[in-house]
Coordinates of C-alpha atoms in Angstrom, one line a residue:
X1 CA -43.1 -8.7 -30.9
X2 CA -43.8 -11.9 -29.2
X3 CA -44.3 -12.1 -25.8
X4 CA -41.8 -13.6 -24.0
X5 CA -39.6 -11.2 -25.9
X6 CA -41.6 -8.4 -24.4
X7 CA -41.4 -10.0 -20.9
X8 CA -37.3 -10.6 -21.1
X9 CA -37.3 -6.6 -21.6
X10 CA -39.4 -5.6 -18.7
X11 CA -37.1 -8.2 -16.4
X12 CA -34.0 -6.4 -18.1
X13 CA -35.7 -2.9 -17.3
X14 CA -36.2 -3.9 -13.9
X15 CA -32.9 -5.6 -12.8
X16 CA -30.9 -2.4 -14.8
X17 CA -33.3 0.1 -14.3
X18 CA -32.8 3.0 -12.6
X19 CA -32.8 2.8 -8.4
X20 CA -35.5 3.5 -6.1
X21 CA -35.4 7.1 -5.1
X22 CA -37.2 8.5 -1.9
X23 CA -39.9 9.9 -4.1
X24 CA -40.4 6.0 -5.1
X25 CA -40.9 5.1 -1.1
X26 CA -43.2 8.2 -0.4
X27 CA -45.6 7.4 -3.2
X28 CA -45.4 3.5 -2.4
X29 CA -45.7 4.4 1.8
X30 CA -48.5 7.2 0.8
X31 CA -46.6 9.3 3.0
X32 CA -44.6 13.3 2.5
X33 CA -41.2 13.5 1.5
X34 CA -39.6 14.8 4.6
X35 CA -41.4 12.1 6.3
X36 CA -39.1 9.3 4.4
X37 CA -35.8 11.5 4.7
X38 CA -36.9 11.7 8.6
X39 CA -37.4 7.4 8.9
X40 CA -34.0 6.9 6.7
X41 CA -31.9 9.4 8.7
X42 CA -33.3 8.3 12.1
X43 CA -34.7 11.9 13.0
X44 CA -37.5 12.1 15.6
X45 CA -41.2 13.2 14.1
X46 CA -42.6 10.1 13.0
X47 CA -45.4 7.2 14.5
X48 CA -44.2 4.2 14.8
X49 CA -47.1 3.1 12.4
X50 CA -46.3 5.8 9.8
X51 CA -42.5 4.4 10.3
X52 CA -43.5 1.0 9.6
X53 CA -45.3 1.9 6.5
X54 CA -42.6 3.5 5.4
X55 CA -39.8 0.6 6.7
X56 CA -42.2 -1.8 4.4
X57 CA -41.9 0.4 1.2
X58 CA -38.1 0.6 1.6
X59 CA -37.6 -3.5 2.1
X60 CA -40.4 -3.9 -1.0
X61 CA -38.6 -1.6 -3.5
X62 CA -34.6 -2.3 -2.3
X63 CA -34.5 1.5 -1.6
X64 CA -30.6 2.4 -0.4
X65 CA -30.1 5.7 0.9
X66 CA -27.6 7.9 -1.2
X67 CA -24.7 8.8 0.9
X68 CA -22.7 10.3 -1.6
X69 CA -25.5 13.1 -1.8
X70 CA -25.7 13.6 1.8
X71 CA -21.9 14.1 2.6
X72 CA -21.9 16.1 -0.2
X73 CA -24.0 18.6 1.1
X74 CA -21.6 18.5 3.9
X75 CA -18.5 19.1 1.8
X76 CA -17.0 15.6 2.3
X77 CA -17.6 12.4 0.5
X78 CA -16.3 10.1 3.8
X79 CA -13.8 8.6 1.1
X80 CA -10.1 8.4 0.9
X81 CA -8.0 7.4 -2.0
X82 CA -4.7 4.7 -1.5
X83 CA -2.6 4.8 -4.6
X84 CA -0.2 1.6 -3.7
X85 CA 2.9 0.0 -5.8
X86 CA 1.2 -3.0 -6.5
X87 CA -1.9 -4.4 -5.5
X88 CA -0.2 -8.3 -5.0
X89 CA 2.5 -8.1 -4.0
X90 CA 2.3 -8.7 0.1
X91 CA 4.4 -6.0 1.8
X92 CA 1.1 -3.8 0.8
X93 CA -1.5 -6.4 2.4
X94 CA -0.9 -5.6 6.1
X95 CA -0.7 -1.5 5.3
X96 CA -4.0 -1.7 3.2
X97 CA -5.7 -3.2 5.8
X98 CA -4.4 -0.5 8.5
X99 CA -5.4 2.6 6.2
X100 CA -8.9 0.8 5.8
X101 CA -9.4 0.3 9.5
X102 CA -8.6 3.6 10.6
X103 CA -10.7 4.8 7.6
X104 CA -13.5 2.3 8.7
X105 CA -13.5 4.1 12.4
X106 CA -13.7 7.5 11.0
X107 CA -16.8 6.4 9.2
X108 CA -14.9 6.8 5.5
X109 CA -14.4 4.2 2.7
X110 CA -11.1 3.5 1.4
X111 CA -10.9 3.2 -2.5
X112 CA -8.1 1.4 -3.7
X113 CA -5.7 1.6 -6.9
X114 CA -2.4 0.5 -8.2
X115 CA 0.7 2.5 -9.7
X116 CA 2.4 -0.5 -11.2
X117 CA 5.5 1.6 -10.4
X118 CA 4.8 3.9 -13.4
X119 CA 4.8 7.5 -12.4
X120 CA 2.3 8.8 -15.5
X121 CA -0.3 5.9 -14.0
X122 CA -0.1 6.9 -10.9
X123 CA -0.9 10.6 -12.0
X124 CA -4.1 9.7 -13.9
X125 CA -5.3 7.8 -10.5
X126 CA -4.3 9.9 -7.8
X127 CA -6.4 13.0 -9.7
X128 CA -9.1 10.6 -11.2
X129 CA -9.8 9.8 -7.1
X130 CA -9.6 13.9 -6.6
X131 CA -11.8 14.2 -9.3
X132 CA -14.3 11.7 -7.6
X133 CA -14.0 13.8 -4.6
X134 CA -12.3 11.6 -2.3
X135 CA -11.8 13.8 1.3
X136 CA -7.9 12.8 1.4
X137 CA -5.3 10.6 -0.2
X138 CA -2.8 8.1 0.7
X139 CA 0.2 7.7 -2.1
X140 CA 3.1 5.1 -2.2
X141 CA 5.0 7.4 -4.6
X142 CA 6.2 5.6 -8.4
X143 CA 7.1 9.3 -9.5
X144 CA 9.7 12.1 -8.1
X145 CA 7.4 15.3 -8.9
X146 CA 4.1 15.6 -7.6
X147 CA 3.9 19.0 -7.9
X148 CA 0.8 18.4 -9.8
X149 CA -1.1 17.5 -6.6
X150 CA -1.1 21.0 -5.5
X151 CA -4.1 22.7 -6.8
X152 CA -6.0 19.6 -5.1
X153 CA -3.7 20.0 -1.8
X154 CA -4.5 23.4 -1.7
X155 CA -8.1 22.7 -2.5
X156 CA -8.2 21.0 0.8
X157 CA -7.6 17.3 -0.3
X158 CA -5.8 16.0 2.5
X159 CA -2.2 14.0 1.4
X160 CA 0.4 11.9 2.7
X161 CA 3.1 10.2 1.4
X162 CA 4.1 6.4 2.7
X163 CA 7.2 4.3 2.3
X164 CA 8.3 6.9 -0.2
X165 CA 8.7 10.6 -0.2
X166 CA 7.2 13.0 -2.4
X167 CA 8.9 14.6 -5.0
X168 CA 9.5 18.8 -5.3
X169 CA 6.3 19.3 -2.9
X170 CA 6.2 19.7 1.6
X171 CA 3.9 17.3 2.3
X172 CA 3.5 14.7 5.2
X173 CA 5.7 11.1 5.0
X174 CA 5.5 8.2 6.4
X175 CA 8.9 5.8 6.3
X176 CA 10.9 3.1 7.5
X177 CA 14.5 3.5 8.8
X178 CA 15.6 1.6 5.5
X179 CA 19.3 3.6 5.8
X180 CA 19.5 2.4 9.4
X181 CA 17.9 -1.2 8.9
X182 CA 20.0 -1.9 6.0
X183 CA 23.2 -1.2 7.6
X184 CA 22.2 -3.4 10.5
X185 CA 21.7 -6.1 8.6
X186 CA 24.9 -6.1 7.2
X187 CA 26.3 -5.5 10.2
X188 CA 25.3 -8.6 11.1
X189 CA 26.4 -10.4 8.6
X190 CA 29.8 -8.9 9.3
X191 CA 29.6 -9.9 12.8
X192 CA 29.5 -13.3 11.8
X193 CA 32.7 -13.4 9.9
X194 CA 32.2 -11.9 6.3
X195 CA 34.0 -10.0 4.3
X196 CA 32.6 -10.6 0.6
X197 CA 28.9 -9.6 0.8
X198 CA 27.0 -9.1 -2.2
X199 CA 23.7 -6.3 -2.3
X200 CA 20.8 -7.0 -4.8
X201 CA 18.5 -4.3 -5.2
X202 CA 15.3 -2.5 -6.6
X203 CA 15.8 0.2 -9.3
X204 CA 18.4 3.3 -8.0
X205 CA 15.6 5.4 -8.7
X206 CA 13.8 4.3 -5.9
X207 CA 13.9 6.0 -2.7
X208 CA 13.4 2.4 -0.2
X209 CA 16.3 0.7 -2.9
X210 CA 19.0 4.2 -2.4
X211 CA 18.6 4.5 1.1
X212 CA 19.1 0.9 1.4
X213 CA 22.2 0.5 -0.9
X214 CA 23.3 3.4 1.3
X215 CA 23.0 1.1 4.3
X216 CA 25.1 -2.0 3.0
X217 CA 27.8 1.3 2.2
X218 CA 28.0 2.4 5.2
X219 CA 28.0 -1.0 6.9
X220 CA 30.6 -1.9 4.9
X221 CA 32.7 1.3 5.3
X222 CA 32.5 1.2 8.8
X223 CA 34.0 -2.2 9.0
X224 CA 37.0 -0.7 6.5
X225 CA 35.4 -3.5 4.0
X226 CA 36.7 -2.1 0.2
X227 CA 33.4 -2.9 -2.0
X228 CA 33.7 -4.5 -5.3
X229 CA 31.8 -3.5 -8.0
X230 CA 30.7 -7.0 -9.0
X231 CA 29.3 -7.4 -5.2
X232 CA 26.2 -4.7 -6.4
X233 CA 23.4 -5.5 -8.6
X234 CA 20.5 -2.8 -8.5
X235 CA 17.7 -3.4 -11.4
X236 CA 14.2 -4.5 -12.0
X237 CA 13.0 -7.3 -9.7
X238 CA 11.7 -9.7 -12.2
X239 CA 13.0 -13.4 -11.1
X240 CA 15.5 -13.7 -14.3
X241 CA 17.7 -10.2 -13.7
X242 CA 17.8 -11.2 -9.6
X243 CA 19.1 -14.9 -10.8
X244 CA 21.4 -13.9 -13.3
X245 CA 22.7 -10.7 -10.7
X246 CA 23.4 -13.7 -8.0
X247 CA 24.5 -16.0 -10.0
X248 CA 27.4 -13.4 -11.1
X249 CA 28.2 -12.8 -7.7
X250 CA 28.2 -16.4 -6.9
X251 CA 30.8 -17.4 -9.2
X252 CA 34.3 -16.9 -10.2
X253 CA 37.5 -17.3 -8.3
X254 CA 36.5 -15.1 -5.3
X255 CA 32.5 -15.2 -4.7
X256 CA 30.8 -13.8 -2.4
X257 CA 30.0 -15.3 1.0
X258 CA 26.2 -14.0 2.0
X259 CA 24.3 -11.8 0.2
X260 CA 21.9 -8.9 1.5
X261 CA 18.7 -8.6 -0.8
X262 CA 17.1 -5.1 -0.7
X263 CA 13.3 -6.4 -0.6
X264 CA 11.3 -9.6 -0.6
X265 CA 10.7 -10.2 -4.1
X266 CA 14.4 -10.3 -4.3
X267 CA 15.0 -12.1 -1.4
X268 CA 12.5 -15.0 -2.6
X269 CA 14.4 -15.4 -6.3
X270 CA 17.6 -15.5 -4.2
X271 CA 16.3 -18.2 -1.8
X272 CA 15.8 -20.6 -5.3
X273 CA 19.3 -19.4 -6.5
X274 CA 21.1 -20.2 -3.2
X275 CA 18.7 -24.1 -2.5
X276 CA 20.6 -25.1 -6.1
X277 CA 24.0 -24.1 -4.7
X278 CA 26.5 -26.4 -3.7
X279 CA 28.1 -24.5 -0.5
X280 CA 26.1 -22.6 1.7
X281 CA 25.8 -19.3 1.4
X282 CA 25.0 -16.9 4.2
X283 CA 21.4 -14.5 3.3
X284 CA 20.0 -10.9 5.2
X285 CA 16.5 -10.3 3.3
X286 CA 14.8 -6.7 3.6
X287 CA 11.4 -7.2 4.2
X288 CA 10.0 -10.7 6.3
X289 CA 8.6 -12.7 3.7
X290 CA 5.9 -15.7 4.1
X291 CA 7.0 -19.2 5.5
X292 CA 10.8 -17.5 6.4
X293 CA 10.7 -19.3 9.7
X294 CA 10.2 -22.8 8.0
X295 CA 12.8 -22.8 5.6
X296 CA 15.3 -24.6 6.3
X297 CA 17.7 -22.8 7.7
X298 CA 15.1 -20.0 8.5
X299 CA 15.5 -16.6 6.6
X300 CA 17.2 -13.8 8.7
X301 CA 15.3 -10.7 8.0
X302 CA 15.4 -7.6 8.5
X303 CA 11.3 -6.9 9.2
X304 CA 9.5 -3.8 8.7
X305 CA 5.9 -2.8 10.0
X306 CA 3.7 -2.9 7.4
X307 CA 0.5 -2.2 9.1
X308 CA 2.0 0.6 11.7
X309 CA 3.1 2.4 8.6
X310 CA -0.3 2.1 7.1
X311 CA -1.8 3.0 10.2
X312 CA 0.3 6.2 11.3
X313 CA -0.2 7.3 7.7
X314 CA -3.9 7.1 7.9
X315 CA -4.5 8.7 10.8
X316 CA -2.4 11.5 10.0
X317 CA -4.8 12.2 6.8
X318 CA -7.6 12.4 9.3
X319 CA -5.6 14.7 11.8
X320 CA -5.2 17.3 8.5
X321 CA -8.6 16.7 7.9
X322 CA -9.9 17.5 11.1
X323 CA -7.7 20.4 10.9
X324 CA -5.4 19.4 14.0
X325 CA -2.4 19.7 11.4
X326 CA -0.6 22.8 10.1
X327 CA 2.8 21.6 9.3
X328 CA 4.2 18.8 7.1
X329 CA 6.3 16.2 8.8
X330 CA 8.7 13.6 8.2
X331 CA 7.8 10.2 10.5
X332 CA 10.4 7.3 10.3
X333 CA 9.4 4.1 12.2
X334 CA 11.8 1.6 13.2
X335 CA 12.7 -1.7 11.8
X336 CA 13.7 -4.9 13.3
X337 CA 16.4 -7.5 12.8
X338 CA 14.9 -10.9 13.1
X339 CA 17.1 -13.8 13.1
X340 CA 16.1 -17.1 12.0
X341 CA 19.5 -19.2 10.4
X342 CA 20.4 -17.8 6.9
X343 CA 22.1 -14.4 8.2
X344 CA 24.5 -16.4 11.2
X345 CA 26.0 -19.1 8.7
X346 CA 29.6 -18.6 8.5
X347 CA 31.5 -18.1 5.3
X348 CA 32.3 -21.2 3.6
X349 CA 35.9 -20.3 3.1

């Protein structure tokens, strides 16, 4: 074999090789096992010149010390799992970042996956993170049974549910008032002279779209407001079903005045429908979205708190696991009407 071939081997070997292990530092520092265990975890017992032998043969080799082993030893891994919706789209952002912090100042790393809304895929990664030992998880529900988290709830993996409850289990939640936010948004709407408001919404299935369809009912109901079929559209949220739902609703001999989308990615193919529109048309989004203030007229939302969600949720999971908490509880946080333009147009006709 020639010998550059032999050389491109050893540098493969060595850049894919197997890691440095603290048997690798003793033999390089010429020093006892226990004395490298005692330098990497900071325990008294050592010179200073034994330490700085020892210091060298870590920087010289690239030695990392193996956490996963240690917290092992102590029955936790200092990991949490978050089993989100969908990794882009940015509701999720702001409450990622609030589980991480609160996991970052318990000393924990927050492993990340997404659902893609499909209940089966967000099965296999709730229990492949159990499998991998995570200390709790964090779920955004896609499915309505998650009975098969049991043997790891009882197991001790700690659990709560966020935005969404869990299905034919008792475990922790975490929710926005979507019922009560909702129907003050349409309130609103109401309040500024409409009669004909039209609701575009996620799938049924899903708990955030129901309670929120229940909210434009009830809003509705309590100003004696008859609702016409044609006024609801609840569906997928790809672009072409939210056009084709408000473009429906948008037509005929009697449209509707404003419309009242159930989340952002509605309320952003709804924005394009209405800026092609020859009247304008009066718009309540669910969610805040990015840039709502500089559209022209601003987008009147209906905001919830991402990252106070996120956060309560997360440091719930590390209340259960320090063992502070017994019984599951429901937790729903506020939401806020923010008006910017679109919601206080009044009808055209």
């Amino acid at each position: 074999m020639p010998e550059t071939i032999r050389r491109a081997d050893r540098t493969a070997q060595n850049r894919y090789g197997n890691r440095p292990t603290m048997k690798d530092v003793a033999a390089r520092a010429g020093v006892g096992l226990k004395t490298v265990s005692r330098v990497v975890n900071g325990e008294p017992g050592v010179t200073p010149e034994t330490e700085r032998r020892v210091q060298e043969a870590i920087e010289a080799l690239g030695f990392r010390r193996n956490d996963s082993a240690r917290v092992l030893r102590k029955g936790r891994t200092a990991s949490i799992g978050l089993v989100l919706e969908d990794l882009a789209d940015p509701f999720y952002g702001p409450l990622s970042r609030a589980v991480e912090e609160v996991a970052r100042a318990h000393g924990a790393l927050l492993i990340n996956g997404s659902s893609a809304e499909d209940a089966d895929r967000e099965q296999e990664l709730a229990l492949a993170l159990c499998a991998r030992r995570v200390d709790g998880l964090v779920v955004i529900p896609a499915g309505d049974d998650h009975r098969y988290l049991e043997p790891e709830i009882r197991a001790g993996v700690a659990t709560v549910f966020v935005d969404r409850p869990a299905g034919k289990i008792d475990a922790d939640v975490v929710l926005s008032d979507n019922f009560g936010g909702a129907r003050d948004g349409v309130a609103h709407l109401i309040a500024h002279g409409h009669r004909r408001i039209g609701f575009i919404g996620d799938m049924p299935r899903i708990h955030t779209s129901a309670e929120r369809l229940r909210g434009y009912r009830a809003a509705m109901e309590d100003a004696e407001i008859p609702v016409a079929d044609a006024w609801m559209s609840l569906g997928v949220t790809d672009p072409e079903r939210v056009r084709r739902a408000a473009e429906d609703m948008l037509s005929g001999p009697q449209p509707v005045t404003a419309i009242f989308t159930g989340n952002n990615r509605v309320t952003v193919t709804v924005i394009r429908v209405l800026a092609e529109q020859s009247r304008r048309v009066a718009l309540v989004g669910f969610d805040d979205i990015e840039l709502a203030d500089l559209l022209q007229p601003g987008v009147t939302v209906v905001a919830q708190d991402a990252a106070a969600l996120g956060r309560t949720a997360a440091e719930r999971l590390f209340r259960q696991l320090d063992g502070t908490l017994v019984t599951p509880e429901r937790i729903e946080l506020p939401t806020r009407l923010i008006t910017r333009g679109s919601g206080e147009l009044p009808p055209a006709d």
